[in-house]
XYZ file of C-alpha atoms in Angstrom:
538
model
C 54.808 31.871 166.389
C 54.904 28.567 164.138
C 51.274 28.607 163.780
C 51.172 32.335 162.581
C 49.506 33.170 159.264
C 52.333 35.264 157.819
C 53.142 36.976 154.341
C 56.388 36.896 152.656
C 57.530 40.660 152.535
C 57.553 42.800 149.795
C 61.093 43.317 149.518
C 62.654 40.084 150.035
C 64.790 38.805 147.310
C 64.989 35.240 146.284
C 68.260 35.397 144.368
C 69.076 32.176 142.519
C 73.122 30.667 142.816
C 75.022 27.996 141.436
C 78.566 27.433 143.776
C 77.553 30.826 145.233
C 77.671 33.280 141.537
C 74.144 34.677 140.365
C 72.638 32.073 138.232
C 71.556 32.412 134.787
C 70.996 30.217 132.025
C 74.305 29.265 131.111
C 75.051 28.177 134.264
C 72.049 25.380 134.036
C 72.587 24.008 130.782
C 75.452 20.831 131.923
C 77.745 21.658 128.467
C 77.583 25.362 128.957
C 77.731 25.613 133.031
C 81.177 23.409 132.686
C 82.655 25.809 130.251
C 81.719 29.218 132.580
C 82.712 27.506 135.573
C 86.271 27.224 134.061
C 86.599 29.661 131.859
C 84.669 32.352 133.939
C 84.724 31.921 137.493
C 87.748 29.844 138.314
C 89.419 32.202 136.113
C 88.119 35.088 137.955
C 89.007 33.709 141.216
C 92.758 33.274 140.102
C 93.144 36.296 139.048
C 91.851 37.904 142.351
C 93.333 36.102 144.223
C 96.818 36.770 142.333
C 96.325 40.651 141.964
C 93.262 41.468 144.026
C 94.388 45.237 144.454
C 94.019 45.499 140.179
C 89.963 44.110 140.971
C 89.622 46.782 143.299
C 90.383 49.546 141.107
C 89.024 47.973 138.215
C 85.483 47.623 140.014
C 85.698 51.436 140.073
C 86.346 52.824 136.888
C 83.328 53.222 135.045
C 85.067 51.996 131.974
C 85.335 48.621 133.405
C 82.008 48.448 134.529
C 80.201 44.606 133.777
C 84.726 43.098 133.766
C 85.596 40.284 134.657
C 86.498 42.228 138.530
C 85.511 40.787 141.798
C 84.051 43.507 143.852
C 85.473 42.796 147.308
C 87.846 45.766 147.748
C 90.444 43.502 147.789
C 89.913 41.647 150.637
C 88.269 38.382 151.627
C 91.291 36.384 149.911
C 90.616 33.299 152.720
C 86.688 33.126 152.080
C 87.797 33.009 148.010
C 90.293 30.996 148.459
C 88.195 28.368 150.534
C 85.173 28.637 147.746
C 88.081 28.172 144.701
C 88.950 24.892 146.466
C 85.331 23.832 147.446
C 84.198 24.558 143.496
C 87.603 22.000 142.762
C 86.316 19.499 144.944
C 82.747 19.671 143.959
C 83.807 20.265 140.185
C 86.082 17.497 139.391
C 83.924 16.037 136.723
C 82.759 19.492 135.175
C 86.376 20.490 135.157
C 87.504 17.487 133.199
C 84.262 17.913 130.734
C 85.420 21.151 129.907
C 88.929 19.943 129.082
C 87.593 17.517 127.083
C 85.806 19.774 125.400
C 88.863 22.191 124.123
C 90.534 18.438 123.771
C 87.781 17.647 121.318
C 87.842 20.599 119.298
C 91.329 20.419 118.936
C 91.264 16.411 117.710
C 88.785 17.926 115.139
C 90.921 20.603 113.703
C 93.772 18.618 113.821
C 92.857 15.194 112.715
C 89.361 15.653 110.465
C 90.505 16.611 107.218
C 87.309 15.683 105.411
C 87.454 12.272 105.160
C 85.077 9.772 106.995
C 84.524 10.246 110.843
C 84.055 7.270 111.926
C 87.127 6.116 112.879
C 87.719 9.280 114.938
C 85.109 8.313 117.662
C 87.574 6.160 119.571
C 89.929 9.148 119.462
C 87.055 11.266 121.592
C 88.139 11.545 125.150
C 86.806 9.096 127.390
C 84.337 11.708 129.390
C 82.423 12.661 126.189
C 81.857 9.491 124.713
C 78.528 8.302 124.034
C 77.266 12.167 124.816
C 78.500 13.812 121.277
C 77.815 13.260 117.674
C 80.346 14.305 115.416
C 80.091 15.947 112.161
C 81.569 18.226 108.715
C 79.268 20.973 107.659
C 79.006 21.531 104.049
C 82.011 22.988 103.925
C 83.669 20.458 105.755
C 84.688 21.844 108.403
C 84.721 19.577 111.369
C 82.503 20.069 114.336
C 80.668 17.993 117.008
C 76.804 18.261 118.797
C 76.221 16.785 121.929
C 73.248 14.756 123.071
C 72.322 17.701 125.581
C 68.979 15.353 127.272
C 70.923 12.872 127.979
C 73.525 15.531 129.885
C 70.932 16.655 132.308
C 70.755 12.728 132.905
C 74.520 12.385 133.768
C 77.129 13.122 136.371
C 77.238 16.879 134.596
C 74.680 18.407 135.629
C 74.951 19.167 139.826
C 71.932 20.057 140.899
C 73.240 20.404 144.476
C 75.567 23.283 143.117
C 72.255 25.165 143.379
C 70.757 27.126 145.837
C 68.803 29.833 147.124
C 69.697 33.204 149.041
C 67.188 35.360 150.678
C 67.650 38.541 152.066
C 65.942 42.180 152.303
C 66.763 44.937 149.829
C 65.551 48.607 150.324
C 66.658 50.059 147.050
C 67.618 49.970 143.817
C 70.965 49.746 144.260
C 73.027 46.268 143.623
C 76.372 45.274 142.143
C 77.322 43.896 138.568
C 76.195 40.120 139.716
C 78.179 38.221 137.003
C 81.579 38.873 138.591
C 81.786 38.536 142.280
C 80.124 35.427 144.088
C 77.908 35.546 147.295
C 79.841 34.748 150.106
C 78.098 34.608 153.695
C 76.771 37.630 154.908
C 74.722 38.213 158.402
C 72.155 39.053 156.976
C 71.844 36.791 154.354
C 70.059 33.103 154.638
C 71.539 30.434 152.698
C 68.913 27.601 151.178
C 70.454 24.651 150.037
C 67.750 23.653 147.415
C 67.576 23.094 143.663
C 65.612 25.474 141.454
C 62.855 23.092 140.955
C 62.217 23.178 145.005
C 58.257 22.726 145.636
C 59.887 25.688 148.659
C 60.478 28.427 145.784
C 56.804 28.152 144.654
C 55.523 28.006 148.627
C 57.230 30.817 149.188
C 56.105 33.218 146.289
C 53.046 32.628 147.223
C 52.790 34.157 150.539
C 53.341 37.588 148.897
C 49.417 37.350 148.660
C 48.171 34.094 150.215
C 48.923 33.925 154.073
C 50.687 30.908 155.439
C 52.116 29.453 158.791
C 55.599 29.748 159.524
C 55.636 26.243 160.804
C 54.717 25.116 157.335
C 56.925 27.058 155.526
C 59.959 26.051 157.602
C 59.480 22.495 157.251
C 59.276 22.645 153.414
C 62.344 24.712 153.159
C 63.900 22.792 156.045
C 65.096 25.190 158.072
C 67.394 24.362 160.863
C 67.162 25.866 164.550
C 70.403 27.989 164.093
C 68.590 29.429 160.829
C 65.156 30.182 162.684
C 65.606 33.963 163.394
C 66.906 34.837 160.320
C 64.184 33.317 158.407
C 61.504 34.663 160.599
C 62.510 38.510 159.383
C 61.438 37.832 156.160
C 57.809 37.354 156.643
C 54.942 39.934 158.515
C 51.692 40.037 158.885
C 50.638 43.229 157.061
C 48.593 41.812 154.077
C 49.791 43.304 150.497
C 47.566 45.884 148.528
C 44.913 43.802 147.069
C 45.567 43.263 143.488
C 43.099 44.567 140.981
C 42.392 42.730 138.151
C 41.865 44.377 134.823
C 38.110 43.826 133.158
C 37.980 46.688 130.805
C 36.841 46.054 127.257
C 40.338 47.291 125.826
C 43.821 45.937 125.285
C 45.915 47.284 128.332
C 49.292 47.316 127.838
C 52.174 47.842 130.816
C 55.662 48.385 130.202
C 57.291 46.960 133.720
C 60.833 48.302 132.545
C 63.462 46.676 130.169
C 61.814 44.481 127.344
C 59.148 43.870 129.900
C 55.944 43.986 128.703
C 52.489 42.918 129.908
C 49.767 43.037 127.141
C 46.196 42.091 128.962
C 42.240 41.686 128.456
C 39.867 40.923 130.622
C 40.273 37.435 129.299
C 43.896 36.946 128.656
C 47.010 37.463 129.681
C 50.755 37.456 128.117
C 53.767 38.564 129.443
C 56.993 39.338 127.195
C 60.790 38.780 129.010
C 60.252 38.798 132.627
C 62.504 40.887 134.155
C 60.664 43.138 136.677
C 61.593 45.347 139.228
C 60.113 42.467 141.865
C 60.345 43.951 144.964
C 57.806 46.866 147.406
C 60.142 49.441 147.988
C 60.215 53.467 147.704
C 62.232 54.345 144.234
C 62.949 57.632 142.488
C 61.416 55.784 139.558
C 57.550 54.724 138.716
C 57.335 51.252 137.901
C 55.162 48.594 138.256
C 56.624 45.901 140.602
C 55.215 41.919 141.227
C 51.983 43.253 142.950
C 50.808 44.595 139.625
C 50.800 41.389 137.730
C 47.612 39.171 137.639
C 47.382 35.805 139.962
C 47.314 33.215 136.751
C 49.687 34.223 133.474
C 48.216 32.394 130.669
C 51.546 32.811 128.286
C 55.309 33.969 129.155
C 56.952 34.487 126.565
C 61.018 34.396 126.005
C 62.836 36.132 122.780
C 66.322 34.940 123.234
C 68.503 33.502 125.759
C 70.429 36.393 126.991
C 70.716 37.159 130.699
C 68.559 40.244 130.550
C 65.716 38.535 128.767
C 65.846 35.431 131.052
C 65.954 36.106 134.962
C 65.509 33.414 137.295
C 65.271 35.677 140.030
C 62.104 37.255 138.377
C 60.941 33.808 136.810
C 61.466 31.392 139.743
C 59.180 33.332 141.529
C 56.905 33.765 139.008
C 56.622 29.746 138.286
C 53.694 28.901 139.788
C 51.510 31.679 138.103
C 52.751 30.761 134.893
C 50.126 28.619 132.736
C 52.293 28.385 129.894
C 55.771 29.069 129.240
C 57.064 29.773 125.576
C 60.279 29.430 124.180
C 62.676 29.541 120.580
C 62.495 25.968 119.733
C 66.420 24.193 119.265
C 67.645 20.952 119.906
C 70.772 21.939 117.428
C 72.746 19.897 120.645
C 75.748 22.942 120.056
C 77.243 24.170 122.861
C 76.989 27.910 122.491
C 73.233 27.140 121.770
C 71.346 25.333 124.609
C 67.760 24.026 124.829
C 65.646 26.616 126.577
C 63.105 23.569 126.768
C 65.078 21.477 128.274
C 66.803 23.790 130.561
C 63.123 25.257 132.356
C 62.147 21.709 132.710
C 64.726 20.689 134.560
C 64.437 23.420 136.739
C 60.681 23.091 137.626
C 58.818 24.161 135.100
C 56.273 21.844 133.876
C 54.459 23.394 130.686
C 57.156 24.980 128.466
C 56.346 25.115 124.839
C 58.917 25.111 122.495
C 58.210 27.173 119.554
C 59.045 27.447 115.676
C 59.620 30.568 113.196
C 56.289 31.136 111.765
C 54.072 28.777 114.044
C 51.127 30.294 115.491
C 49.481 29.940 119.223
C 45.766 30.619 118.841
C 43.614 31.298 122.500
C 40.379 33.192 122.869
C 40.672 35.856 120.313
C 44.162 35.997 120.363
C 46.942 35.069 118.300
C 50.790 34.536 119.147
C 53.074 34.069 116.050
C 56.686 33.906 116.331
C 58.971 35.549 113.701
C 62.620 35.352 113.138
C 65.357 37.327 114.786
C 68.680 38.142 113.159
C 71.618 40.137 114.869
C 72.208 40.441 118.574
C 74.317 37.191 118.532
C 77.538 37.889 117.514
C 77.248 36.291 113.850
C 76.816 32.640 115.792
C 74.625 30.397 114.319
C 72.258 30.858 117.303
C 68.616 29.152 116.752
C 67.147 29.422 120.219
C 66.040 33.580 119.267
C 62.564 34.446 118.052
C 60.046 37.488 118.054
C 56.886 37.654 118.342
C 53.813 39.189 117.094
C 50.460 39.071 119.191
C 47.041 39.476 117.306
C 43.873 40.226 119.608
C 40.847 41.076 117.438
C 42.200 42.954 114.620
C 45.272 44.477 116.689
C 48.550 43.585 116.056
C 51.696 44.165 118.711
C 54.956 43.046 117.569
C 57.691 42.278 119.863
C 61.447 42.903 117.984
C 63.603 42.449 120.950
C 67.253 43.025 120.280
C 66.952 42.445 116.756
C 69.173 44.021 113.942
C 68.217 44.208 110.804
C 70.640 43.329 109.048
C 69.223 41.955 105.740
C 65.793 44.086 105.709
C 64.479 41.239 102.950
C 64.021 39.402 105.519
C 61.465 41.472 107.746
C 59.318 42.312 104.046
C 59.256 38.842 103.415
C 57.989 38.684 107.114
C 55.600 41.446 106.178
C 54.478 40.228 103.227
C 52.634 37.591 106.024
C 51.630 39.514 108.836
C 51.016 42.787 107.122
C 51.326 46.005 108.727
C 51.356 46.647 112.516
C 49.488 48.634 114.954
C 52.179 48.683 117.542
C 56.031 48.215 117.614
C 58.519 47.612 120.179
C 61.842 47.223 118.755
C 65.186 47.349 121.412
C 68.190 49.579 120.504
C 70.994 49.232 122.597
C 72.937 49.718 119.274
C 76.652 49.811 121.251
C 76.339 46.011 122.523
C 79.820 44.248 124.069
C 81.582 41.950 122.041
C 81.185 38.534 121.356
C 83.484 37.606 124.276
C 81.649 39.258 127.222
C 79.082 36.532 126.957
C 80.788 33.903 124.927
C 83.974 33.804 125.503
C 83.735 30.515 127.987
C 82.950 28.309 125.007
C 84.816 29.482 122.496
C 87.938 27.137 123.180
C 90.534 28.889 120.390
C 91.578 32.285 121.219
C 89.639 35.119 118.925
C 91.665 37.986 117.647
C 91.096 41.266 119.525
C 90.209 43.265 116.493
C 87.697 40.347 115.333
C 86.207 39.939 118.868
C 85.233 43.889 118.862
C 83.667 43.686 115.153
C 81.036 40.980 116.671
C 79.359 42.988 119.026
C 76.091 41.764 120.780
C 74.120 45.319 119.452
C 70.859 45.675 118.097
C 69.287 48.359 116.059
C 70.509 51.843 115.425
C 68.391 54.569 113.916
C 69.108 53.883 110.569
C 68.049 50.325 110.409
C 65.254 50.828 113.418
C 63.744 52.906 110.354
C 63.824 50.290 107.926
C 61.826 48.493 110.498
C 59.352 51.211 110.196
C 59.386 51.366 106.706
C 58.167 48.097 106.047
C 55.507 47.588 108.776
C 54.225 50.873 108.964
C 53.162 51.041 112.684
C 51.140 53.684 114.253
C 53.227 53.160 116.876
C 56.533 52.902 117.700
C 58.367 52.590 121.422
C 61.957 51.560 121.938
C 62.636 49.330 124.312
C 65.221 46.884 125.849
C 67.999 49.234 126.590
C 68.517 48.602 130.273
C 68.281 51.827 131.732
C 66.273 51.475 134.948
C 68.432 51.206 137.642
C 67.073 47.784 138.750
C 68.883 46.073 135.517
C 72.078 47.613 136.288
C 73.116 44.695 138.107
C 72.622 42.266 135.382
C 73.459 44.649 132.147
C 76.202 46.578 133.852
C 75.045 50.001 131.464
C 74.663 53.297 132.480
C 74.361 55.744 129.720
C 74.790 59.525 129.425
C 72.744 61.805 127.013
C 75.792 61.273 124.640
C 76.073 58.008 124.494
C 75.174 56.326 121.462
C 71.802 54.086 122.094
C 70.196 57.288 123.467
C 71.063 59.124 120.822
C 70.235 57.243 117.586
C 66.978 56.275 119.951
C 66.157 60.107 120.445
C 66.941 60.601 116.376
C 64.655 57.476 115.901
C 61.768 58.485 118.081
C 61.976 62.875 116.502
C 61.864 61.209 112.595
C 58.936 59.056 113.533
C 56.875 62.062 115.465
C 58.078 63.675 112.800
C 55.882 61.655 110.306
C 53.358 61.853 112.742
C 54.076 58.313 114.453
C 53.355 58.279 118.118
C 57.293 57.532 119.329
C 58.801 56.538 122.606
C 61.937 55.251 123.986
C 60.161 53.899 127.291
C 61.352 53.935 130.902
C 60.217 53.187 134.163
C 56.783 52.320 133.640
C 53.958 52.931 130.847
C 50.424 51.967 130.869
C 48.426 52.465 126.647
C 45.140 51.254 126.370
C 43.543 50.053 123.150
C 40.754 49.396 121.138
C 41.186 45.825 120.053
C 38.899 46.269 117.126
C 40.204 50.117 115.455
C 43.375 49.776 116.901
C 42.691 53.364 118.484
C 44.705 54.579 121.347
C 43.144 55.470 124.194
């Protein structure tokens, strides 16, 4: 059986964990991963474990969909019990950073009145010394920046809180992930490895390269009692040969989300990974892994928001990827990680870090990346960037979750790049407040009525048509709103027909046909092919 040339199935799931909850990137970054383990799920286990009846019911009211509920029914106090004291013992220094932390910020606010700093460093608790940098702004108000490299360096960042868990899926169907850990299931294998494991990459490649089983078990170091498990997730039915693209047009697929693969027969450049990964039957057309080409020349990231960066999609995707580009920061703040620093210290090896208004140039292509304002709660959030991608004389450009809220901004933008063939421009205008993502590192309690006013929203019809006022596209598709049932798990949304996003989206996309705009609000899957010289659909 060892010596076997299997294929990893279609369907199985390599789902990404730190201390058993669904990773994503703020549980990677050292400053940021201390705060959510505190504030988020030690927090969460208390709770349950105080009132878990309240979780229950709370995991089934639609209104509380994407809380802070675990969804076990109630039950399984023991097994959360056991993983609250196994994250205290494994914690200890994390937990102390993070007090530090709210010990800091309250030294600051207490004790720096505006007068020289220097004197204050001895005051900085003990754990945080030599890793922070403190400061006024011009205004001086006191604040601090840590030294995040040197973090990844230290006792902070755990890479053996990481690990892997495999198992089948058959459907659409999962969970809010952000909420409830992973706690052992029969069918589910448990991989103690870090997410820059040579094993991740070996493994997403037998979804098209064959390989023995013997092989594959030594590099992920499977144990005897593990074996059988393991050995369902592989078969020896070859997947659908993958056909690459060698037309003489732009092809553009929309894999679902603010997915979107724009391709030549030369190039390649895929926007915000987050794909519906895996071969099974689904009431919805979409493209899925097997439709993306062997070798990626440029991924490309907008923002660092769980639903633009997926490691479950991007892990996988790792060893395909030539070049990884990200919003360039080293601002060192808490609420703002690296993104460069982060993928490199999980694995990947050729991340670019990228400014406003730099350009990429490959082939006959062009990759320029453009502000992006809104979406963030009013932070002061650097690592956020759009793009727009010349081939030839064609321009796509790639808004994200972007509001515009100061459209002098975007004409000043246009007065650059001109007008645009085609735009793709998110409008989940709702968006939760700053809290729901934030709320971990923000270490002095935020008024309710403040908390809802800073929502996390981008466009609604009014300003997605300033948008389209000023760079004229021929073509306009909304995008990023989470609908396809495969990002319920990570987005927790589920709209109606009268729910807001669809409806300024439908208003958006009738006043645009209206003009005589081609208009979209995409889902499931699209394929457009154009002419990279007219800019002519076809």
């Amino acid at each position: 059986m060892n010596d076997k040339q299997m294929y990893l199935k279609p369907n199985v799931v390599l789902e990404p964990l730190v201390d058993s909850w669904y990773a994503w990137s703020h549980l990677i970054s050292p400053a940021t991963a201390a705060m959510n383990i505190v504030g988020r799920h030690l927090t969460i286990i208390e709770s349950y474990l105080s009132a878990p009846s309240i979780h229950a019911e709370a995991v089934l009211n639609p209104k509380m969909k994407g809380g802070p509920f675990m969804d076990f029914g109630g039950g399984r106090l023991d097994e959360v019990a056991a993983l609250e004291q196994e994250s205290y013992r494994k914690q200890e220094k994390v937990i102390q950073f993070a007090k530090a932390v709210k010990e800091l910020d309250k030294l600051l606010l207490n004790e720096a009145k505006g007068y020289g700093l220097e004197d204050m460093y001895s005051k900085v608790p003990e754990i945080l010394k030599g890793y922070v940098e403190l400061y006024y702004d011009r205004h001086n108000n006191p604040g601090f920046r840590f030294f995040e490299s040197l973090l990844y360096k230290s006792e902070f960042y755990n890479k053996e809180s990481q690990s892997i868990a495999l198992w089948l899926t058959n459907n659409d169907e999962r969970p809010f992930c952000l909420s409830t850990p992973r706690l052992a299931e029969p069918d589910v294998l448990h991989m103690d490895i870090a997410f820059d494991h040579p094993c991740i990459d070996e493994l997403a490649k037998m979804k098209r390269t064959p390989q023995t089983l013997g092989y594959i078990k030594a590099i992920a170091g499977i144990s005897p009692a593990q074996e059988a498990l393991f050995e369902t997730f592989f078969t020896e039915t070859p997947p659908p040969p993958y056909e690459k693209y060698t037309g003489d047009k732009i092809r553009m697929r929309y894999f679902g989300h603010a997915c979107i693969l724009v391709e030549t027969k030369d190039i390649s450049i895929l926007v915000d990974p987050l794909i519906s990964y895996y071969g099974y039957h689904s009431d919805v057309e979409h493209f899925s892994d097997v439709d993306l080409p062997d070798m990626i020349d440029y991924v490309l990231i907008t923002h660092n928001h769980q639903d633009h960066i997926l490691f479950e999609t991007l892990l996988p995707l790792r060893h395909k990827i030539k070049n990884l580009i990200v919003p360039r920061t080293n601002s060192g703040k808490i609420e703002d990680p690296d993104l460069k620093l982060m993928f490199q210290n999980i694995g990947f090896n050729n991340v670019i870090a990228m400014d406003e208004m730099e350009t990429i140039h490959f082939g006959d292509a062009v990759i320029t990346g453009l502000p992006f304002i809104g979406e963030h709660s009013d932070l002061n959030i650097l690592t956020k960037m759009c793009y727009l991608i010349n081939i030839g004389e064609f321009k796509l450009l790639f808004l994200a979750d972007s509001r515009i809220v100061e459209p002098a901004l975007y004409k000043h933008i246009h007065n650059t790049i001109g007008d645009v063939d085609v735009m793709f421009l998110g409008m989940e205008c709702d968006g939760a407040p700053l809290s729901w993502l934030y709320g971990p590192l923000i270490t002095k309690k935020l008024a309710r009525d403040m908390d809802g006013s800073r929502r996390l929203a981008g466009s609604d019809c009014d300003k997605g048509m300033a948008l389209v006022d000023i760079f004229n596209p021929k073509e306009i598709y909304v995008y990023a709103m989470g609908q396809e049932p495969w990002c319920e798990f990570i987005s927790s949304i589920k709209y109606t027909d009268e729910s807001n996003p669809i409806v300024q989206s439908n208003k958006l996309v009738q006043i645009c046909r209206d003009r005589g705009i081609t208009a979209e609000r995409l889902y499931g899957e699209k394929e457009l092919l154009y002419n990279k010289h007219t800019g002519t659909f076809s």
